[in-house]
Tab-separated table of C-alpha atoms and ligand atoms in Angstrom:
chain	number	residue	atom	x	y	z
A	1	UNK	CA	154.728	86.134	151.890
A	2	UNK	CA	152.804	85.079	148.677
A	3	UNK	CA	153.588	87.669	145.235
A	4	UNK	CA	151.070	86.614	143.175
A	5	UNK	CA	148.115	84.675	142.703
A	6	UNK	CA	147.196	83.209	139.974
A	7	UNK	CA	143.380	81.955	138.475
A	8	UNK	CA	143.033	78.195	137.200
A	9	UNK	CA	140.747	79.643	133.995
A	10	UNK	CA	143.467	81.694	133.445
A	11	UNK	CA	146.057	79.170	133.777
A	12	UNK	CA	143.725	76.122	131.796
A	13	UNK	CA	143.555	78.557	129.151
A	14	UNK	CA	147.039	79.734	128.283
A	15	UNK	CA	148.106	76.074	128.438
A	16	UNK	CA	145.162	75.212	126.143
A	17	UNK	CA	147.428	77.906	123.809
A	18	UNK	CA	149.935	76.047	124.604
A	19	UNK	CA	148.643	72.753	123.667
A	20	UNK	CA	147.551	74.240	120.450
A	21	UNK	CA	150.664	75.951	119.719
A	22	UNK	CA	153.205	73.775	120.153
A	23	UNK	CA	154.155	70.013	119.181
A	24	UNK	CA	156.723	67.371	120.013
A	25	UNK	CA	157.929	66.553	123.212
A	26	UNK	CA	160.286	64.191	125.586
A	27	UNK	CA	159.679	61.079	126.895
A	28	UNK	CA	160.769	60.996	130.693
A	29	UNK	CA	164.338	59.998	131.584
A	30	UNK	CA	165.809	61.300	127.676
A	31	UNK	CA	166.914	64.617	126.637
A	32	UNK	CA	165.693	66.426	123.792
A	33	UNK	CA	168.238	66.620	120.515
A	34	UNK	CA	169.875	70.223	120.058
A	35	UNK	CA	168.547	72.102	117.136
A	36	UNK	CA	167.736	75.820	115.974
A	37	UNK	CA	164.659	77.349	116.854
A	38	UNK	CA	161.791	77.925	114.072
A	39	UNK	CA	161.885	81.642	114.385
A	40	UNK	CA	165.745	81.647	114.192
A	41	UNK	CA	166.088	83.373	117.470
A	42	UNK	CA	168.591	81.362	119.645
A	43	UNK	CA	167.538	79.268	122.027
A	44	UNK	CA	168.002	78.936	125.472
A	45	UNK	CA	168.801	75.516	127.352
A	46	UNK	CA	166.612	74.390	130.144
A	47	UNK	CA	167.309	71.887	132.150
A	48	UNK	CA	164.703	70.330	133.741
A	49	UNK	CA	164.703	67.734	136.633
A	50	UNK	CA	161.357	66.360	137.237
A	51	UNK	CA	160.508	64.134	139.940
A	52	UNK	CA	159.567	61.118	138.069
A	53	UNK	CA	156.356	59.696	136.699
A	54	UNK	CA	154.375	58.567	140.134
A	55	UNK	CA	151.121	59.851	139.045
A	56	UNK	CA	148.744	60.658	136.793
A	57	UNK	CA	149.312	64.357	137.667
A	58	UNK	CA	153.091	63.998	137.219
A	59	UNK	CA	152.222	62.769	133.722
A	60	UNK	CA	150.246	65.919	133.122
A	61	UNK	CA	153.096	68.164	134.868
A	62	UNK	CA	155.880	66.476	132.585
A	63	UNK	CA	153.213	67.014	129.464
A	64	UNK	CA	152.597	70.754	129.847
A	65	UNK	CA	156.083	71.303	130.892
A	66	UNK	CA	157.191	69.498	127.785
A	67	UNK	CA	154.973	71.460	125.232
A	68	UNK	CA	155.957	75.140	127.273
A	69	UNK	CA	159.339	74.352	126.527
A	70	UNK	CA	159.441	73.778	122.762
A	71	UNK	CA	161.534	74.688	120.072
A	72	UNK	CA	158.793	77.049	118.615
A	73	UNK	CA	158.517	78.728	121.863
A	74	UNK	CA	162.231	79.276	121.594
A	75	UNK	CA	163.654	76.562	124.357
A	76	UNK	CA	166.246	73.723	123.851
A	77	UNK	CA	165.191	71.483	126.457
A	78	UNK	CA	167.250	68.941	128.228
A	79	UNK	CA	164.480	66.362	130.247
A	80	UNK	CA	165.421	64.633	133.095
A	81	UNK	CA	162.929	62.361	135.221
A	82	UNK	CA	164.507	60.904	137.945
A	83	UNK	CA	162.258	58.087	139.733
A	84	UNK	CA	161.626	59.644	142.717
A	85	UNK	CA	165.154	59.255	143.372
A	86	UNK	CA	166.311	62.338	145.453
A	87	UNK	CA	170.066	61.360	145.134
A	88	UNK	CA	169.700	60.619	141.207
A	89	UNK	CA	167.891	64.288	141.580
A	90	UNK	CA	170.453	66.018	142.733
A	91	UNK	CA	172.536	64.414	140.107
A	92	UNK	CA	171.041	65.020	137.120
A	93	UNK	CA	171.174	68.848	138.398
A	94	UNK	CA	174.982	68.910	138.691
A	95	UNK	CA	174.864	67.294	135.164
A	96	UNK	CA	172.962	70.202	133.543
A	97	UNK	CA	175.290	72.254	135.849
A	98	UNK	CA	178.458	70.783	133.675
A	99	UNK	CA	176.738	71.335	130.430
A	100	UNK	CA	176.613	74.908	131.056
A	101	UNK	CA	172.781	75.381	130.402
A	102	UNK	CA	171.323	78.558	130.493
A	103	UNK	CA	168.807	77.824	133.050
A	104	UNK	CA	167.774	74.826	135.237
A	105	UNK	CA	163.953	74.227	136.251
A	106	UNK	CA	163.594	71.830	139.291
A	107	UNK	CA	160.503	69.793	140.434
A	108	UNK	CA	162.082	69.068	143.847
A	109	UNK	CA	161.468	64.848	144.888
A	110	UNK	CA	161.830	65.947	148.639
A	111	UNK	CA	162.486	69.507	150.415
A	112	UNK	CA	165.692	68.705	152.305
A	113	UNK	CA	169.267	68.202	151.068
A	114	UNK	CA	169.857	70.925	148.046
A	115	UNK	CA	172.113	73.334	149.954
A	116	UNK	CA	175.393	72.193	148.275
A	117	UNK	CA	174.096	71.911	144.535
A	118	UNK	CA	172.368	74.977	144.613
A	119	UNK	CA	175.172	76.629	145.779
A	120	UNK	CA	177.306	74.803	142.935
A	121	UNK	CA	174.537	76.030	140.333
A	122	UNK	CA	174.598	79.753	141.995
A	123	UNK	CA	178.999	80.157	141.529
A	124	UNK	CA	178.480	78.497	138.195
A	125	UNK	CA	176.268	81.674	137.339
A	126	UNK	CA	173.160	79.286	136.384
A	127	UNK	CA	169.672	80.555	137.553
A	128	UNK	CA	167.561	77.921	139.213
A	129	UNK	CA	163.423	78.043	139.300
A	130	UNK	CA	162.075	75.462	141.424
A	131	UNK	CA	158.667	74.263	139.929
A	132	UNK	CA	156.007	72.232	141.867
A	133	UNK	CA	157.501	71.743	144.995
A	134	UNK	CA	159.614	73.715	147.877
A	135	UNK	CA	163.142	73.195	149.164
A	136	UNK	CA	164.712	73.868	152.921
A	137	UNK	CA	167.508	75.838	151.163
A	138	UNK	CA	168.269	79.356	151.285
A	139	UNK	CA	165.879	80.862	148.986
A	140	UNK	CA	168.726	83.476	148.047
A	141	UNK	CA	169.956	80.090	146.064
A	142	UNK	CA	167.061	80.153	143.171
A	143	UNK	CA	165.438	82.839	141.534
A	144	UNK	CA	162.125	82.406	141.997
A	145	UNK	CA	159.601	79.311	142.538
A	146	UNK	CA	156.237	78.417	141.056
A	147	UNK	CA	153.526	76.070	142.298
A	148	UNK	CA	150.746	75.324	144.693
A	149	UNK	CA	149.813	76.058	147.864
A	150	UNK	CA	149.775	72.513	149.339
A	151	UNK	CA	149.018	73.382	152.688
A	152	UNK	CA	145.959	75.423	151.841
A	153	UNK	CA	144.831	71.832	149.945
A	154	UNK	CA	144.973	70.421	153.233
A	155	UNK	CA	143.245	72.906	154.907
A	156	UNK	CA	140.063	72.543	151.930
A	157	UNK	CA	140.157	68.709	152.754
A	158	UNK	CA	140.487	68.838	156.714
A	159	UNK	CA	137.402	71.789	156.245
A	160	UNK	CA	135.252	69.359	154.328
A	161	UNK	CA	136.111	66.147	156.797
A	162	UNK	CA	134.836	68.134	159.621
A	163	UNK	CA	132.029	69.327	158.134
A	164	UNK	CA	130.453	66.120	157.157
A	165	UNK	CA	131.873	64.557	160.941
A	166	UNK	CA	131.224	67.373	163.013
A	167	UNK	CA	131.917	66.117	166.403
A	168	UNK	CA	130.962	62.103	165.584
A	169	UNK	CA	133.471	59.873	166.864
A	170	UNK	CA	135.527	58.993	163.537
A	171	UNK	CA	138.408	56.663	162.689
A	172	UNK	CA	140.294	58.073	159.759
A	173	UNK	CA	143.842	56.116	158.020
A	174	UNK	CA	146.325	58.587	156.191
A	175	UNK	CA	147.917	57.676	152.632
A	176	UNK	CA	150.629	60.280	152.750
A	177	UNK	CA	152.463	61.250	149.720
A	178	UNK	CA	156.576	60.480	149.366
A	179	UNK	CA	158.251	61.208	152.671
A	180	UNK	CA	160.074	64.655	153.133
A	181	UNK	CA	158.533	66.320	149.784
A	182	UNK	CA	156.922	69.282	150.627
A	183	UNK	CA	152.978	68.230	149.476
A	184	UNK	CA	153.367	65.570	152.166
A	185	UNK	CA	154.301	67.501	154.917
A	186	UNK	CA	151.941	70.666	153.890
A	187	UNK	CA	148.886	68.719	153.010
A	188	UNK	CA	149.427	66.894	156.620
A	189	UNK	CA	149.640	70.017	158.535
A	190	UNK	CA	146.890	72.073	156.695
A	191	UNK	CA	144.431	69.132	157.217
A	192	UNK	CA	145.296	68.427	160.905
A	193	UNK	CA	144.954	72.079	161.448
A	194	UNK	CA	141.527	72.171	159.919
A	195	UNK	CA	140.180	68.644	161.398
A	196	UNK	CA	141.245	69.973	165.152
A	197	UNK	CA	137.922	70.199	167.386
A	198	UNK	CA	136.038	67.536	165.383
A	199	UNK	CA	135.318	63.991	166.444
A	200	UNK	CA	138.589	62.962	163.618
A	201	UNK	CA	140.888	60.755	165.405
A	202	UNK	CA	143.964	59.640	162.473
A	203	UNK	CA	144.354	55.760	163.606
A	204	UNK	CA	146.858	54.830	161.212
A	205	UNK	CA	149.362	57.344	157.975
A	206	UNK	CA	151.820	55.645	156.005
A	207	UNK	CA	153.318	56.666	152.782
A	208	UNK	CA	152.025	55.628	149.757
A	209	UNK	CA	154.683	57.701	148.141
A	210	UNK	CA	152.456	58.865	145.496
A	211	UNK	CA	151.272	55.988	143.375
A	212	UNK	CA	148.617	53.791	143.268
A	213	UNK	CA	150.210	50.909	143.654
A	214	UNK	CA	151.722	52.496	147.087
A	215	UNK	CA	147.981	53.894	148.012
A	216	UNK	CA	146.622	50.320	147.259
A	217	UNK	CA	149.195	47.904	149.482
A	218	UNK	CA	149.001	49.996	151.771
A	219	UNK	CA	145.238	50.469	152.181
A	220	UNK	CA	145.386	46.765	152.168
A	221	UNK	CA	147.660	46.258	155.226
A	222	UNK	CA	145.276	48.772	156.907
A	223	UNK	CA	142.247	46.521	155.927
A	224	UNK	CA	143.630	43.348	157.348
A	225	UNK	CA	144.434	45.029	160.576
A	226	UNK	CA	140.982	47.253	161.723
A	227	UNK	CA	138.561	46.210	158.748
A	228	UNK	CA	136.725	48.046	156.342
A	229	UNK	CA	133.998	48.436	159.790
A	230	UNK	CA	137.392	49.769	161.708
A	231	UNK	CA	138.039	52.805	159.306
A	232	UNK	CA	135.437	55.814	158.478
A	233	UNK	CA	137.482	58.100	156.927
A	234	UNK	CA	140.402	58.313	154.398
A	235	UNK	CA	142.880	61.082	153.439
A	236	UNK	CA	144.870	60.499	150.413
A	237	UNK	CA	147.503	62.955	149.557
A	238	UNK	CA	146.859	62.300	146.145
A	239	UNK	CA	143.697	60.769	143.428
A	240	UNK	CA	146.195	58.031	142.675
A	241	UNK	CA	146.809	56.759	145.967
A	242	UNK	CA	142.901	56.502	146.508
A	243	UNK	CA	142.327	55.057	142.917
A	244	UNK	CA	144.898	52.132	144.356
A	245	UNK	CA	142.754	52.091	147.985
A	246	UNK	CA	139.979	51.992	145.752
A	247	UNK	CA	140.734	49.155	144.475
A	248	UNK	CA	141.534	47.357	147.700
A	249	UNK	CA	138.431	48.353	149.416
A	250	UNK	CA	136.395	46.680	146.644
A	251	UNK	CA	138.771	43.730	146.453
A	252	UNK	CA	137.898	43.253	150.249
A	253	UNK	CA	134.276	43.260	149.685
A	254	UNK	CA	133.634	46.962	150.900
A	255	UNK	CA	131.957	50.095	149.065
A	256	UNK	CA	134.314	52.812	148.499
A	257	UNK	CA	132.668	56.042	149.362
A	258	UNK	CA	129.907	54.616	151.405
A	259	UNK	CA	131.401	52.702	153.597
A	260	UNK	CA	134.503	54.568	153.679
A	261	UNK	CA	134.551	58.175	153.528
A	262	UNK	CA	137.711	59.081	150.583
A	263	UNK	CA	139.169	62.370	150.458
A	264	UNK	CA	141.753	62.835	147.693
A	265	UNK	CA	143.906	66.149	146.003
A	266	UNK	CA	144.556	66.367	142.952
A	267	UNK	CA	141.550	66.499	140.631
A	268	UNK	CA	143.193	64.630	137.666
A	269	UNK	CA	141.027	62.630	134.694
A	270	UNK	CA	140.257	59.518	136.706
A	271	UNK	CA	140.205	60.715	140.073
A	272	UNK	CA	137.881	62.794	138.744
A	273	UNK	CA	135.481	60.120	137.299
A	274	UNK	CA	135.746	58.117	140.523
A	275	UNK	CA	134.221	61.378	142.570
A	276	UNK	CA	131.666	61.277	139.734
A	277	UNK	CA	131.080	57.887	140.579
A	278	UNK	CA	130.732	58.253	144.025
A	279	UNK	CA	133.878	56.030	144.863
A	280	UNK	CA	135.425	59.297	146.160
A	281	UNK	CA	133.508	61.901	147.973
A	282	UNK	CA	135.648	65.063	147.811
A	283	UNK	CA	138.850	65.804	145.832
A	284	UNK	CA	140.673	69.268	146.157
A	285	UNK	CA	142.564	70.357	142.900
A	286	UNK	CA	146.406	70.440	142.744
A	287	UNK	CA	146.590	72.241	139.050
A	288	UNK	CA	149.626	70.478	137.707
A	289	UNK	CA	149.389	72.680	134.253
A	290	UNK	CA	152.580	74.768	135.376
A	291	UNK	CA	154.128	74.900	132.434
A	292	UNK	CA	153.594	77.934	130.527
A	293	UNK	CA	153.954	80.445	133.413
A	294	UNK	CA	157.340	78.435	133.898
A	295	UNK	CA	158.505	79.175	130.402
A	296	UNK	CA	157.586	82.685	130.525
A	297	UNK	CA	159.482	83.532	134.141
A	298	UNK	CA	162.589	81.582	132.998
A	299	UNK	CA	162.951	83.731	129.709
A	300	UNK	CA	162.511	86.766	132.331
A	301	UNK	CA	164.787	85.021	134.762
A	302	UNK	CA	167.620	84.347	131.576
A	303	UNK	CA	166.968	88.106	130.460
A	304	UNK	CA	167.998	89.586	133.476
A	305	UNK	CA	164.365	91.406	133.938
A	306	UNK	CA	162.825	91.085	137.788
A	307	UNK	CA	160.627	88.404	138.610
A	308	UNK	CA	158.393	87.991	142.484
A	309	UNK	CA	160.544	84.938	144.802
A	310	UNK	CA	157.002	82.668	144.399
A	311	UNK	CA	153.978	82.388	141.954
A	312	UNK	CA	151.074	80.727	143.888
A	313	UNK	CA	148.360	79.332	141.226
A	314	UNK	CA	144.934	78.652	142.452
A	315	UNK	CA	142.810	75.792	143.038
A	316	UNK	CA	139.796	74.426	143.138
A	317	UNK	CA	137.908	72.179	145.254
A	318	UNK	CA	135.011	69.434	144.174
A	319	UNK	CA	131.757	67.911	145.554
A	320	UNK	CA	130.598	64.976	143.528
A	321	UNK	CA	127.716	66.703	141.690
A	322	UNK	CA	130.382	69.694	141.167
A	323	UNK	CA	132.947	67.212	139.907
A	324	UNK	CA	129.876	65.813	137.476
A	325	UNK	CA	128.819	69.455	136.039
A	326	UNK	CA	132.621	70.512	135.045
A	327	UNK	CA	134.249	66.737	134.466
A	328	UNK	CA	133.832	66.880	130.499
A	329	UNK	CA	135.538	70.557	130.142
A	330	UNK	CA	138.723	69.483	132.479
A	331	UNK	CA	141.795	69.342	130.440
A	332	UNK	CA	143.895	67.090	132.127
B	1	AHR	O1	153.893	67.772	143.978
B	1	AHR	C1	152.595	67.528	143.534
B	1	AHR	C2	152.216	66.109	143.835
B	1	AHR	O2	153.133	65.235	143.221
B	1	AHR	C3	150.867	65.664	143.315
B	1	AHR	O3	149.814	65.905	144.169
B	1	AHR	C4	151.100	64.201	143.205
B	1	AHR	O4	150.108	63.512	142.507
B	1	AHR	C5	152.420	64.206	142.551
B	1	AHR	O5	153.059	63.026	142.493
């Protein structure tokens, strides 16, 4: 049942705050050094497993994240990016388990599998809030989790396929994000749902898991075998997986976004620009500026004071000429 919704202006601008606020951050995969907060209030220890760095939204995710949790706003913050590793994951979890953190944020790599370290974070009296994506697990073992509504993505982009198809005959190839993560399986069933009763027949899905270089082999494998004449239609889970089938479209000879129909989710800088461009024709936004509201439920969370079990934040959805009027006043 979703607790609250919340507006992307309002979200762009408290993280535009944020931005301005704050300074200094993490690179992925090190941890920040210890120190004293600037208003000499003490600080409380996050740790913080993000997925990795697959995408140009991840980097955005990890940046806003990053700046939330500063010093100044009165965090210690211990950064862990783990690759898209799910086992190094779960590891770097029980690691800010045995440093006795105050708190651990997670950006969960893939849904299944976090029963046991959950539970291990839950007896050690540590408060988990998942960030991003879902897990399978109880959800008596977090506090509370913040994010998007993935499947409703899907839904925008299967609505906007069958619009422009109707009921025409139409061959469409799947670039689905990282296998068993939550975005892939949500944006697949929201999009299926909203593409049943049109002429949208899915020939060929494989994961790209996430990156362009995934989106772009793969797009190429489904080139050699039907031809840019044997595909109408693609659905990428994410802008960077189409950037990288962008790429191999042209490299074959073909027009993306005229010959081939690209959907994408995300909305990030240079997905953005290719919509603009008319490589892409429709992207639905996955806001990855998370950051602040994250901050501001785990000092709730920390303090003892009651927080909803989910945030939903809202997105948007883009047409090229929409993508064209708002593309200079994006932030990320
Ligand atoms: O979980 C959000 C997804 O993860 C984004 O859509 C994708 O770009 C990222 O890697």
């Amino acid at each position: 049942m979703r607790k609250s919704f919340l507006s992307t202006i309002a979200m762009a601008g408290a993280t535009a705050l944020a931005l301005a606020a704050c300074s200094g951050s993490t690179e992925p995969g090190t941890t920040n050094d210890p120190g004293t907060g600037g208003n000499g209030d003490e600080l409380i220890t996050v740790g913080f497993a993000q997925t990795g760095s697959e995408s140009g939204w991840r980097a955005a995710n990890t940046q806003s994240m990053q700046t939330a949790f500063s010093e100044d706003n009165g965090f210690k913050l211990v950064f862990n990016a783990a690759d898209n590793d799910p086992a190094a994951q779960i590891a770097a979890v029980r690691s800010f388990i045995n440093q006795g953190v105050d708190a651990i944020v997670i950006a969960p790599i893939v849904s299944d599998g976090w029963d046991d370290v959950l539970q291990e974070a839950k007896d050690a009296g540590i408060p988990v809030i998942l960030e991003d994506r879902t897990v399978s697990a109880s959800d008596d073992l977090f506090a509370t989790w913040v994010g998007l509504d993935f499947e409703r993505e899907g839904v925008y982009a299967g609505e906007w396929a069958a619009e422009y198809f109707g009921d025409t005959p139409t061959r469409m190839v799947v670039l689905e994000g990282t296998t068993g993560s939550a975005p892939a399986n949500d944006r697949a069933k929201g999009f299926n749902d909203a593409i049943a009763g049109s002429g949208i027949v899915t020939i060929d899905s494989q994961t790209g898991d996430f990156t362009r270089d995934g989106g772009k082999s793969v797009m190429e494998g489904y080139i050699a075998k039907y031809g840019i004449d044997g595909i109408d239609l693609l659905y990428a889970h994410n802008d960077d997986m189409g950037l990288g089938a962008i790429e191999a479209i042209e490299a074959a000879g073909g027009k993306p976004g005229e010959d081939i129909i690209i959907i994408t989710i995300d909305a990030v800088r240079d997905g953005m620009q290719a919509l603009v461009d008319g490589k892409i024709n429709y992207i639905v936004e996955c806001n990855p500026l998370l950051g602040e509201l994250v901050a501001g439920i785990v000092k709730d969370v920390v303090a003892g004071n009651p927080v909803d079990k989910e945030y939903f934040v809202e997105d948007q959805k883009f047409t090229q000429d929409e993508a064209a009027a708002v593309i200079d006043s994006r932030l990320y």
